Amino acid sequence: MDLKSKPFYLNKEETEWVQNTLSGMSLSDKIKQLFIDMAAPVSDEIIKKIVRERKIGGLRYMNKDGASISKLIASYQSASEIPLIVAANTEAGGNGACADGTEIGNETKIAATGDVRYAGALGEVSAKEAKAIGCNTLFAPIVDIHRNFRNPIIATRTFGGNEKKVAEYSKAYLKAAHKEGVACVCKHFPGDGIDERDQHLSNSVNSLSCGEWDKTFGYVYKEMIDAGVDGIMVGHILLPAYERKFNPGLEGKACMPATLSKYLLQDLLRKQLGFNGLIVTDASHMVGMTGRMPRRDIVPTAIAAGCDMFLFYNEYEEDFEYVKEGIDRGILSVERLDEAVTRILAFKAHLKLNRPKTAGDLSVIGCEKHKAVAEEVSHKAVTLVKSNQTGVLPLTPQKYKRILIVPHNSSNPFNTYTTGKKTKYYEIVKAELESRGFEVEIYTPVLEQLARADEEKIKEIMGRLYTSKSAIKTFTEKYDLIIQMANIPGNGVVQRIDFALTKGSIDMPWYVHELPVIFVSVNSPFHLIDVPQVQTYINCYDANVHTMKALCKKLTGEEKFTGVSPVDAFCGSEDTKW
């Protein structure tokens, strides 16, 4: 461990601060530095009590407005004897640092612009707005490579499926953040995007061979390490090929996720790839980690394997005791603990946290300049993936006066709660098209009709679906064109359209040969697999107001479609192209 080399580059004064601070710490103090706490808004007195008792090494926080979070962070820092690493998930912009921050766009949307400058803009805005509230570390960029359309975790959270592009765009983000004096912790080593499972809920496996991994994920991580990435977040992801390379006799059940594997952290990441920076676990309550062994073993094993910090604890006092017991039981050595704490302190010295800080400029949060970048990205990114219907685009009131919008929303209640209060994406499109002379109706999905209906009405609706079908002409004579719109973000184990009704309702686009149909995904870039019969398909990557406005300009021919999909929107299937 060389504190004077990449990525820390500590000078003599900073190195001495690390060494003197470490030498003055008790065993208990060292253990406490391993943890990154999740903070909620509380009084200054409670914060002082928390910091005095827990002496945590780092902080994450509930996403509130910038002014509130700035005050919260300042209170934590002033109460802490050793300055805190304060991190935020700025994967899509400053909105990951605070609620009123600027959302520039998820990584897939950024990559769809085809312009690496926007990856730099994403890093710049993220760093500036995070720095303004006192945040010094970004848990970004995501450097995963998307190779499986069924993966719901990084569906729009990656720069794409090409390792060269992922590396190029990730380095642009890193360079911009570093220019603002903010550290980056890229994620999720050894790489998500191969499996289709969610590490929050189960095991996840990167099944590539060593050679395949070297050419893809290994290439990206080496590029980031050489570019000076400050830290790496380790995912609860297995990489059996490399574990067996370093331990040929390893049995299948003995394979561990990277967070618990010394072969992946010490042999692969530290020695083979040459990473000298901070290693942080992904959230330590995820089943991909907790499903491997008892928690009293997990906690010391993670540090012994090579992790330097835990992202969150299950219960603070209990996890603290587990580390202490792990030392007594011989799972974790004091030497390895000292190494982890040295890197934590070096990371802080590298960020100049041992020096006094001035208050940030909150005026940059959500400023017009940053909003303009976000809007520009939307107009560049919207992607016409499939266009097999001659003459449908551009839309004009003369050709398609009467339009029906059929929305598809997530069946996951969590998504409903988090997005339910926002302006509906289809209402924005309706208003935009009506302002251009179209007549637009919003269809109420049958499941929503049923949810609002009494028992008699339910019988009537179900009767129409299963017995008394309407003639097709009653449908085709009423509308000139259908726009199907899906807003189904990744959360859980799938990011697919759940067609609950298969008996001919308007919910499902079975009528592509009866009327022109345009399908618009406002979130997942992989819905074409569920509607291969659709002949015009568009990806927007999010449901923001400026994105929907950009979509309407492109639908009506006021702007050209310029976005290029950075992932395989055809989902590896031939029929989706027909």
Coordinates of C-alpha atoms in Angstrom, one line a residue:
M1 CA 0.0 0.0 0.0
D2 CA 1.7 3.2 -1.2
L3 CA -0.1 6.3 -0.1
K4 CA 2.1 8.5 -2.3
S5 CA 1.0 6.8 -5.5
K6 CA -2.2 6.5 -7.4
P7 CA -5.0 7.2 -6.5
F8 CA -4.1 9.0 -3.2
Y9 CA -1.0 10.9 -4.1
L10 CA -0.5 12.0 -0.5
N11 CA 2.3 14.5 0.3
K12 CA 4.4 14.3 3.5
E13 CA 2.0 16.3 5.6
E14 CA -1.0 14.2 4.6
T15 CA 0.9 10.9 5.1
E16 CA 1.9 12.0 8.6
W17 CA -1.8 12.9 9.3
V18 CA -2.9 9.4 8.3
Q19 CA -0.1 7.8 10.4
N20 CA -0.6 10.0 13.4
T21 CA -4.4 9.6 13.3
L22 CA -4.1 5.8 13.1
S23 CA -1.6 5.5 15.9
G24 CA -3.9 7.5 18.2
M25 CA -6.9 5.3 17.6
S26 CA -8.1 2.5 19.9
L27 CA -9.2 -0.9 18.5
S28 CA -12.8 0.2 19.0
D29 CA -12.2 3.5 17.1
K30 CA -10.7 1.6 14.2
I31 CA -13.6 -0.8 13.9
K32 CA -16.1 2.1 14.0
Q33 CA -14.3 3.8 11.0
L34 CA -15.3 0.8 8.8
F35 CA -19.0 1.8 8.7
I36 CA -20.9 4.2 6.4
D37 CA -24.1 5.2 8.2
M38 CA -27.4 6.2 6.7
A39 CA -28.5 9.5 8.2
A40 CA -32.0 11.0 8.5
P41 CA -32.9 14.6 9.5
V42 CA -32.6 14.9 13.3
S43 CA -31.6 17.6 15.8
D44 CA -28.0 18.7 16.3
E45 CA -28.1 17.2 19.8
I46 CA -29.0 13.8 18.4
I47 CA -26.3 14.0 15.7
K48 CA -23.7 14.8 18.4
K49 CA -24.8 11.8 20.4
I50 CA -24.7 9.5 17.3
V51 CA -21.3 10.7 16.3
R52 CA -19.9 10.5 19.8
E53 CA -21.1 6.9 20.2
R54 CA -20.6 5.5 16.7
K55 CA -17.6 7.4 15.5
I56 CA -18.5 6.3 11.9
G57 CA -16.1 6.7 9.0
G58 CA -18.7 7.7 6.4
L59 CA -22.2 9.0 5.7
R60 CA -25.0 8.5 3.3
Y61 CA -28.4 10.3 3.9
M62 CA -32.0 10.4 3.0
N63 CA -32.6 12.5 -0.2
K64 CA -34.1 15.8 0.9
D65 CA -33.7 19.4 -0.5
G66 CA -30.2 20.8 -0.8
A67 CA -30.4 23.3 2.0
S68 CA -31.6 20.7 4.5
I69 CA -28.9 18.2 3.6
S70 CA -26.2 20.9 3.6
K71 CA -27.2 21.6 7.2
L72 CA -27.3 17.9 8.1
I73 CA -23.8 17.2 6.7
A74 CA -22.3 20.3 8.3
S75 CA -23.7 19.1 11.7
Y76 CA -22.2 15.7 11.3
Q77 CA -18.8 17.0 10.2
S78 CA -18.6 19.5 13.0
A79 CA -19.4 16.8 15.5
S80 CA -16.9 14.3 14.2
E81 CA -13.3 14.2 15.4
I82 CA -12.2 12.5 12.2
P83 CA -13.8 14.1 9.1
L84 CA -16.4 12.0 7.3
I85 CA -16.6 10.6 3.8
V86 CA -20.0 11.8 2.6
A87 CA -21.3 10.0 -0.4
A88 CA -24.3 10.2 -2.8
N89 CA -25.6 8.1 -5.7
T90 CA -25.2 10.6 -8.4
E91 CA -25.8 8.2 -11.2
A92 CA -28.0 10.5 -13.3
G93 CA -27.0 13.9 -12.0
G94 CA -27.3 16.2 -9.0
N95 CA -30.7 14.7 -8.1
G96 CA -28.8 11.8 -6.6
A97 CA -27.2 14.3 -4.2
C98 CA -30.4 16.2 -3.2
A99 CA -34.0 16.2 -4.2
D100 CA -33.8 19.6 -5.9
G101 CA -30.7 18.7 -7.8
T102 CA -30.6 18.5 -11.6
E103 CA -31.3 15.1 -13.2
I104 CA -29.2 15.1 -16.4
G105 CA -30.2 11.6 -17.4
N106 CA -29.4 8.0 -16.7
E107 CA -26.2 6.5 -18.2
T108 CA -28.0 4.7 -21.0
K109 CA -29.7 8.0 -22.0
I110 CA -26.4 9.8 -21.9
A111 CA -24.8 7.1 -24.1
A112 CA -27.7 7.3 -26.6
T113 CA -26.7 10.9 -27.5
G114 CA -23.6 9.3 -29.0
D115 CA -21.5 12.2 -27.6
V116 CA -19.0 11.5 -24.8
R117 CA -19.1 15.2 -23.8
Y118 CA -22.5 14.6 -22.1
A119 CA -20.8 11.9 -19.9
G120 CA -18.4 14.7 -18.9
A121 CA -21.4 17.0 -18.3
L122 CA -23.1 14.4 -16.2
G123 CA -19.9 14.1 -14.0
E124 CA -19.5 17.9 -13.8
V125 CA -23.1 18.6 -12.8
S126 CA -23.1 15.7 -10.3
A127 CA -19.9 16.9 -8.7
K128 CA -20.8 20.6 -8.5
E129 CA -24.2 20.0 -7.0
A130 CA -22.9 17.4 -4.6
K131 CA -20.0 19.5 -3.5
A132 CA -22.3 22.4 -2.9
I133 CA -24.1 20.6 -0.1
G134 CA -20.9 19.2 1.5
C135 CA -20.9 15.8 -0.3
N136 CA -17.3 14.8 -1.2
T137 CA -17.7 11.4 -2.8
L138 CA -19.8 10.1 -5.7
F139 CA -20.9 6.5 -5.8
A140 CA -20.6 6.7 -9.6
P141 CA -20.1 6.1 -12.4
I142 CA -21.7 2.7 -12.9
V143 CA -19.2 0.8 -15.1
D144 CA -21.3 -2.4 -15.6
I145 CA -21.8 -3.7 -19.1
H146 CA -25.3 -4.6 -20.3
R147 CA -25.3 -8.0 -22.0
N148 CA -28.7 -9.4 -20.8
F149 CA -31.9 -7.6 -21.6
R150 CA -33.6 -9.5 -18.7
N151 CA -31.4 -7.8 -16.2
P152 CA -33.6 -5.3 -14.4
I153 CA -31.0 -3.8 -12.1
I154 CA -28.8 -1.9 -14.6
A155 CA -31.4 -1.6 -17.5
T156 CA -30.8 2.1 -17.9
R157 CA -27.9 2.5 -15.4
T158 CA -25.0 1.6 -17.7
F159 CA -23.3 3.3 -20.6
G160 CA -24.2 0.3 -22.7
G161 CA -23.1 -3.1 -24.0
N162 CA -19.8 -2.2 -25.5
E163 CA -16.8 -2.2 -23.1
K164 CA -14.9 0.4 -25.1
K165 CA -17.8 2.9 -24.9
V166 CA -18.5 2.1 -21.2
A167 CA -14.8 2.8 -20.4
E168 CA -14.7 6.0 -22.5
Y169 CA -17.9 7.5 -21.1
S170 CA -17.0 6.4 -17.5
K171 CA -13.6 8.1 -17.7
A172 CA -15.2 11.3 -19.0
Y173 CA -17.4 11.3 -15.9
L174 CA -14.5 10.6 -13.6
K175 CA -12.3 13.3 -15.2
A176 CA -15.1 15.9 -14.8
A177 CA -15.7 15.0 -11.2
H178 CA -12.0 15.1 -10.3
K179 CA -11.8 18.6 -11.8
E180 CA -14.4 19.7 -9.2
G181 CA -12.3 18.0 -6.4
V182 CA -14.8 15.3 -5.8
A183 CA -13.9 11.6 -5.5
C184 CA -15.6 8.8 -7.5
V185 CA -16.3 5.2 -6.4
C186 CA -17.2 3.3 -9.5
K187 CA -19.4 0.2 -9.3
H188 CA -20.3 -2.8 -9.2
F189 CA -17.1 -5.0 -9.3
P190 CA -16.7 -7.7 -10.7
G191 CA -19.5 -6.6 -13.0
D192 CA -23.3 -6.7 -13.4
G193 CA -25.2 -7.2 -16.6
I194 CA -24.6 -10.9 -17.3
D195 CA -27.1 -12.4 -14.8
E196 CA -30.7 -11.5 -14.7
R197 CA -31.1 -11.6 -10.9
D198 CA -31.1 -8.8 -8.3
Q199 CA -28.5 -8.9 -5.6
H200 CA -30.9 -7.3 -3.2
L201 CA -33.0 -10.5 -3.4
S202 CA -30.7 -13.4 -4.3
N203 CA -27.3 -14.6 -5.6
S204 CA -26.0 -13.0 -8.8
V205 CA -23.4 -14.5 -11.0
N206 CA -21.0 -13.1 -13.6
S207 CA -20.6 -16.3 -15.6
L208 CA -17.9 -15.2 -18.0
S209 CA -14.7 -17.1 -18.4
C210 CA -11.4 -15.4 -17.2
G211 CA -10.6 -14.6 -20.8
E212 CA -14.0 -13.1 -21.6
W213 CA -13.9 -11.1 -18.3
D214 CA -10.5 -9.8 -19.1
K215 CA -11.6 -8.4 -22.5
T216 CA -14.8 -6.8 -21.1
F217 CA -15.2 -6.0 -17.4
G218 CA -11.5 -6.4 -16.8
Y219 CA -10.7 -4.0 -19.5
V220 CA -13.1 -1.4 -18.1
Y221 CA -11.8 -1.7 -14.6
K222 CA -8.2 -1.5 -15.7
E223 CA -9.0 1.7 -17.7
M224 CA -10.7 3.2 -14.6
I225 CA -7.8 2.3 -12.3
D226 CA -5.3 3.7 -14.7
A227 CA -7.4 6.9 -14.9
G228 CA -7.2 7.3 -11.2
V229 CA -10.6 6.2 -9.9
D230 CA -10.5 6.8 -6.1
G231 CA -12.6 3.9 -5.0
I232 CA -14.5 0.8 -6.2
M233 CA -17.8 -0.5 -4.9
V234 CA -17.9 -4.2 -4.8
G235 CA -21.1 -5.9 -5.7
H236 CA -22.5 -9.1 -4.1
I237 CA -21.7 -10.8 -7.4
L238 CA -20.0 -14.1 -7.9
L239 CA -17.2 -14.6 -10.5
P240 CA -16.6 -18.4 -10.3
A241 CA -14.1 -18.6 -13.2
Y242 CA -11.6 -16.3 -11.4
E243 CA -12.2 -17.8 -8.0
R244 CA -11.3 -21.2 -9.4
K245 CA -8.3 -19.8 -11.3
F246 CA -6.8 -18.6 -8.0
N247 CA -8.1 -21.7 -6.1
P248 CA -8.4 -24.6 -8.5
G249 CA -9.9 -26.9 -5.9
L250 CA -12.7 -24.6 -4.9
E251 CA -16.1 -26.3 -4.8
G252 CA -19.2 -24.6 -6.2
K253 CA -20.9 -24.0 -2.9
A254 CA -17.7 -22.4 -1.6
C255 CA -17.7 -19.7 -4.3
M256 CA -18.4 -16.4 -2.7
P257 CA -19.7 -13.0 -3.9
A258 CA -16.8 -10.5 -4.5
T259 CA -17.6 -8.8 -1.1
L260 CA -16.6 -12.0 0.7
S261 CA -13.9 -13.3 -1.7
K262 CA -10.2 -12.7 -1.0
Y263 CA -9.5 -14.3 -4.5
L264 CA -11.5 -11.6 -6.2
L265 CA -10.4 -8.7 -4.0
Q266 CA -6.8 -9.4 -3.1
D267 CA -5.7 -11.6 -6.0
L268 CA -7.7 -10.1 -8.9
L269 CA -8.5 -6.5 -8.0
R270 CA -5.4 -5.6 -5.9
K271 CA -2.7 -7.7 -7.4
Q272 CA -3.7 -8.4 -11.0
L273 CA -5.4 -5.1 -11.8
G274 CA -3.2 -3.1 -9.5
F275 CA -5.9 -1.2 -7.6
N276 CA -4.5 0.8 -4.6
G277 CA -7.7 2.8 -3.7
L278 CA -10.6 2.3 -1.3
I279 CA -12.8 -0.8 -1.6
V280 CA -16.4 -0.3 -0.4
T281 CA -19.1 -3.0 -0.1
D282 CA -22.5 -2.5 -1.8
A283 CA -25.3 -2.3 0.8
S284 CA -24.5 -4.9 3.4
H285 CA -28.1 -6.0 4.0
M286 CA -28.6 -7.4 0.4
V287 CA -29.4 -11.1 0.2
G288 CA -26.6 -11.6 -2.3
M289 CA -24.3 -11.1 0.7
T290 CA -26.5 -12.2 3.7
G291 CA -27.5 -15.4 1.9
R292 CA -24.0 -16.8 2.0
M293 CA -23.3 -17.2 5.7
P294 CA -24.4 -16.0 9.2
R295 CA -24.0 -12.3 9.6
R296 CA -21.6 -12.7 12.6
D297 CA -19.3 -14.3 10.0
I298 CA -20.2 -12.0 7.1
V299 CA -19.0 -8.8 8.8
P300 CA -15.5 -9.8 9.7
T301 CA -15.1 -12.0 6.6
A302 CA -15.8 -9.0 4.3
I303 CA -13.0 -7.0 5.8
A304 CA -10.6 -10.0 5.9
A305 CA -11.4 -10.6 2.2
G306 CA -10.3 -7.1 1.3
C307 CA -13.2 -4.7 1.7
D308 CA -12.2 -1.5 3.5
M309 CA -15.7 -0.1 4.4
F310 CA -19.2 -1.4 4.8
L311 CA -22.0 0.5 3.1
F312 CA -24.5 0.5 6.0
Y313 CA -24.9 -1.9 8.8
N314 CA -27.8 -4.1 9.9
E315 CA -27.8 -2.9 13.5
Y316 CA -24.8 -0.8 14.6
E317 CA -23.9 -2.3 18.0
E318 CA -24.4 -5.8 16.8
D319 CA -22.3 -5.4 13.6
F320 CA -19.6 -3.6 15.7
E321 CA -19.5 -6.6 18.0
Y322 CA -19.3 -9.0 15.1
V323 CA -16.1 -7.3 13.9
K324 CA -14.6 -7.4 17.4
E325 CA -15.6 -11.1 17.8
G326 CA -14.2 -11.8 14.3
I327 CA -10.8 -10.6 15.5
D328 CA -11.0 -12.8 18.7
R329 CA -12.1 -15.8 16.6
G330 CA -9.2 -15.4 14.2
I331 CA -11.3 -14.5 11.1
L332 CA -9.9 -11.0 10.9
S333 CA -6.4 -9.9 11.8
V334 CA -5.5 -6.6 13.4
E335 CA -3.0 -6.1 10.6
R336 CA -5.8 -6.3 8.0
L337 CA -8.0 -4.0 10.1
D338 CA -5.2 -1.4 10.2
E339 CA -4.7 -1.7 6.5
A340 CA -8.4 -1.0 5.9
V341 CA -8.5 2.0 8.2
T342 CA -5.2 3.3 6.7
R343 CA -6.9 3.4 3.3
I344 CA -10.0 5.1 4.8
L345 CA -7.9 7.8 6.3
A346 CA -5.8 8.1 3.1
F347 CA -9.0 8.5 1.1
K348 CA -9.9 11.4 3.5
A349 CA -6.5 13.0 3.3
H350 CA -6.6 12.6 -0.5
L351 CA -9.9 14.7 -0.4
K352 CA -8.2 17.3 1.9
L353 CA -10.8 16.6 4.5
N354 CA -8.2 17.1 7.2
R355 CA -8.2 20.8 6.3
P356 CA -10.9 23.4 7.0
K357 CA -13.7 23.7 4.4
T358 CA -15.7 26.6 3.3
A359 CA -19.4 26.4 2.8
G360 CA -20.7 25.4 -0.7
D361 CA -22.6 27.6 -3.1
L362 CA -26.2 26.2 -3.0
S363 CA -27.2 28.4 -6.0
V364 CA -25.7 25.9 -8.4
I365 CA -28.3 23.3 -7.4
G366 CA -30.9 22.9 -10.1
C367 CA -29.7 26.1 -11.8
E368 CA -30.8 27.0 -15.3
K369 CA -27.5 26.2 -16.8
H370 CA -27.7 22.6 -15.5
K371 CA -31.3 22.3 -16.5
A372 CA -30.4 23.4 -20.0
V373 CA -27.9 20.5 -20.2
A374 CA -30.6 18.0 -19.2
E375 CA -33.0 19.3 -21.8
E376 CA -30.3 19.2 -24.5
V377 CA -29.6 15.5 -23.6
S378 CA -33.2 14.6 -24.0
H379 CA -33.4 16.1 -27.5
K380 CA -30.2 14.3 -28.5
A381 CA -31.1 10.9 -26.9
V382 CA -34.7 10.0 -27.9
T383 CA -34.2 6.9 -30.2
L384 CA -36.2 5.6 -33.1
V385 CA -35.3 2.0 -32.7
K386 CA -37.7 0.5 -35.3
S387 CA -39.5 2.2 -38.2
N388 CA -41.1 -0.3 -40.6
Q389 CA -44.3 1.6 -41.3
T390 CA -43.9 3.8 -44.4
G391 CA -45.6 7.2 -44.1
V392 CA -46.6 7.1 -40.5
L393 CA -44.0 9.5 -39.3
P394 CA -44.2 12.5 -39.0
L395 CA -47.6 12.7 -37.5
T396 CA -49.9 15.4 -38.7
P397 CA -53.5 16.3 -37.8
Q398 CA -54.4 15.8 -41.4
K399 CA -53.3 12.2 -41.4
Y400 CA -54.1 11.2 -37.8
K401 CA -56.5 13.6 -36.2
R402 CA -57.9 11.2 -33.5
I403 CA -55.2 9.6 -31.3
L404 CA -55.6 7.2 -28.5
I405 CA -52.8 6.9 -25.9
V406 CA -52.7 3.6 -24.1
P407 CA -50.5 3.8 -21.0
H408 CA -48.7 0.9 -19.3
N409 CA -47.5 1.4 -15.7
S410 CA -45.5 -0.7 -13.3
S411 CA -47.3 -3.3 -11.3
N412 CA -44.8 -2.9 -8.5
P413 CA -46.4 -0.8 -5.7
F414 CA -43.0 0.7 -4.8
N415 CA -42.7 2.3 -8.2
T416 CA -46.3 3.6 -7.9
Y417 CA -45.5 5.2 -4.5
T418 CA -42.3 6.9 -5.7
T419 CA -43.6 8.2 -9.0
G420 CA -47.3 8.6 -8.3
K421 CA -47.3 12.3 -7.5
K422 CA -45.4 13.3 -10.6
T423 CA -47.1 14.7 -13.6
K424 CA -48.2 11.7 -15.7
Y425 CA -46.0 11.3 -18.8
Y426 CA -49.0 10.6 -21.0
E427 CA -50.7 13.7 -19.9
I428 CA -47.7 15.7 -21.0
V429 CA -47.8 14.1 -24.4
K430 CA -51.6 14.6 -24.7
A431 CA -51.2 18.3 -24.0
E432 CA -48.3 18.7 -26.4
L433 CA -50.2 16.9 -29.2
E434 CA -53.4 18.8 -28.6
S435 CA -51.5 22.1 -28.8
R436 CA -50.6 21.0 -32.3
G437 CA -54.2 20.3 -33.4
F438 CA -54.6 16.6 -32.6
E439 CA -57.6 15.2 -30.7
V440 CA -56.2 12.9 -28.0
E441 CA -57.9 10.5 -25.6
I442 CA -56.2 8.7 -22.7
Y443 CA -57.3 5.0 -22.4
T444 CA -58.0 3.7 -18.9
P445 CA -56.4 0.3 -18.7
V446 CA -58.8 -2.5 -17.8
L447 CA -57.1 -3.3 -14.5
E448 CA -57.6 0.3 -13.4
Q449 CA -61.2 0.1 -14.5
L450 CA -61.7 -3.0 -12.4
A451 CA -59.9 -1.5 -9.4
R452 CA -62.4 1.4 -9.4
A453 CA -65.5 -0.6 -10.1
D454 CA -68.1 -2.1 -7.8
E455 CA -69.2 -5.7 -8.0
E456 CA -71.8 -5.2 -10.7
K457 CA -69.5 -3.1 -12.8
I458 CA -66.8 -5.7 -12.5
K459 CA -69.2 -8.3 -13.9
E460 CA -70.1 -6.0 -16.8
I461 CA -66.4 -5.3 -17.7
M462 CA -65.5 -8.9 -17.5
G463 CA -68.5 -9.9 -19.6
R464 CA -67.4 -7.5 -22.3
L465 CA -64.0 -9.0 -22.3
Y466 CA -64.9 -12.7 -22.4
T467 CA -68.3 -12.9 -24.1
S468 CA -69.7 -9.9 -26.0
K469 CA -66.7 -8.7 -28.1
S470 CA -67.1 -5.5 -30.0
A471 CA -66.7 -5.4 -33.7
I472 CA -63.3 -4.2 -34.9
K473 CA -64.9 -1.3 -36.8
T474 CA -66.2 0.2 -33.6
F475 CA -62.6 0.7 -32.7
T476 CA -61.0 1.6 -36.0
E477 CA -63.8 4.1 -36.9
K478 CA -63.2 6.0 -33.6
Y479 CA -59.4 6.5 -33.8
D480 CA -56.8 7.2 -36.5
L481 CA -53.7 6.1 -34.6
I482 CA -52.7 4.5 -31.3
I483 CA -49.7 5.4 -29.2
Q484 CA -48.9 2.8 -26.6
M485 CA -46.7 4.2 -23.8
A486 CA -44.9 2.1 -21.1
N487 CA -43.3 3.5 -18.0
I488 CA -42.0 0.5 -16.1
P489 CA -38.7 1.3 -14.3
G490 CA -36.4 -1.5 -13.0
N491 CA -37.2 -2.5 -9.5
G492 CA -37.4 -6.1 -8.4
V493 CA -36.6 -9.1 -10.6
V494 CA -38.2 -8.0 -13.9
Q495 CA -38.7 -4.9 -16.0
R496 CA -41.2 -6.3 -18.4
I497 CA -44.7 -5.4 -19.5
D498 CA -47.3 -7.4 -17.5
F499 CA -50.2 -8.0 -20.0
A500 CA -52.7 -9.2 -17.4
L501 CA -55.5 -9.5 -20.0
T502 CA -55.1 -11.7 -23.0
K503 CA -58.7 -11.6 -24.4
G504 CA -58.5 -8.8 -26.8
S505 CA -58.7 -5.6 -24.7
I506 CA -57.1 -2.4 -26.1
D507 CA -54.4 -2.8 -23.4
M508 CA -52.4 -5.1 -25.7
P509 CA -51.4 -3.9 -29.2
W510 CA -52.9 -6.9 -31.1
Y511 CA -54.4 -4.5 -33.6
V512 CA -51.2 -3.4 -35.4
H513 CA -52.8 -4.5 -38.8
E514 CA -56.0 -2.6 -38.1
L515 CA -54.6 0.8 -37.2
P516 CA -51.1 2.4 -37.2
V517 CA -49.5 1.8 -33.8
I518 CA -46.5 3.6 -32.3
F519 CA -45.0 2.1 -29.1
V520 CA -43.0 4.4 -26.8
S521 CA -41.0 3.2 -23.9
V522 CA -40.3 6.0 -21.5
N523 CA -38.0 4.0 -19.3
S524 CA -36.8 0.5 -20.2
P525 CA -35.0 0.2 -23.5
F526 CA -36.0 -3.5 -23.8
H527 CA -39.8 -3.5 -24.2
L528 CA -39.7 -4.5 -27.9
I529 CA -39.3 -8.1 -26.9
D530 CA -42.9 -8.0 -25.5
V531 CA -44.4 -6.3 -28.5
P532 CA -42.4 -7.6 -31.5
Q533 CA -45.5 -7.1 -33.8
V534 CA -45.2 -3.3 -33.4
Q535 CA -43.7 -1.6 -36.4
T536 CA -42.7 1.7 -34.9
Y537 CA -40.9 1.6 -31.6
I538 CA -39.2 4.5 -29.7
N539 CA -37.0 4.6 -26.6
C540 CA -37.0 7.7 -24.4
Y541 CA -35.0 6.4 -21.3
D542 CA -37.0 8.5 -18.8
A543 CA -40.4 10.2 -18.3
N544 CA -39.2 13.7 -17.6
V545 CA -41.2 16.7 -18.9
H546 CA -38.5 17.8 -21.3
T547 CA -38.1 14.3 -22.6
M548 CA -41.8 14.0 -23.4
K549 CA -41.7 17.4 -25.1
A550 CA -38.7 16.3 -27.2
L551 CA -40.6 13.1 -28.1
C552 CA -43.5 15.1 -29.4
K553 CA -41.3 17.3 -31.5
K554 CA -39.8 14.2 -33.1
L555 CA -43.2 12.5 -33.6
T556 CA -44.4 15.6 -35.5
G557 CA -41.3 16.1 -37.5
E558 CA -40.2 19.3 -35.9
E559 CA -36.9 17.5 -34.9
K560 CA -35.1 14.5 -36.3
F561 CA -34.5 11.4 -34.3
T562 CA -30.8 11.5 -33.5
G563 CA -30.5 9.0 -30.6
V564 CA -28.5 5.7 -31.2
S565 CA -29.2 2.8 -28.9
P566 CA -26.1 1.9 -26.8
V567 CA -27.8 -1.4 -25.9
D568 CA -29.4 -4.2 -28.0
A569 CA -33.0 -2.9 -28.0
F570 CA -33.9 -5.9 -30.2
C571 CA -33.0 -8.1 -27.3
G572 CA -31.0 -10.6 -29.3
S573 CA -34.1 -11.8 -31.2
E574 CA -34.6 -11.8 -35.0
D575 CA -38.3 -11.4 -34.9
T576 CA -38.2 -8.1 -33.1
K577 CA -36.8 -6.5 -36.2
W578 CA -39.5 -7.7 -38.6

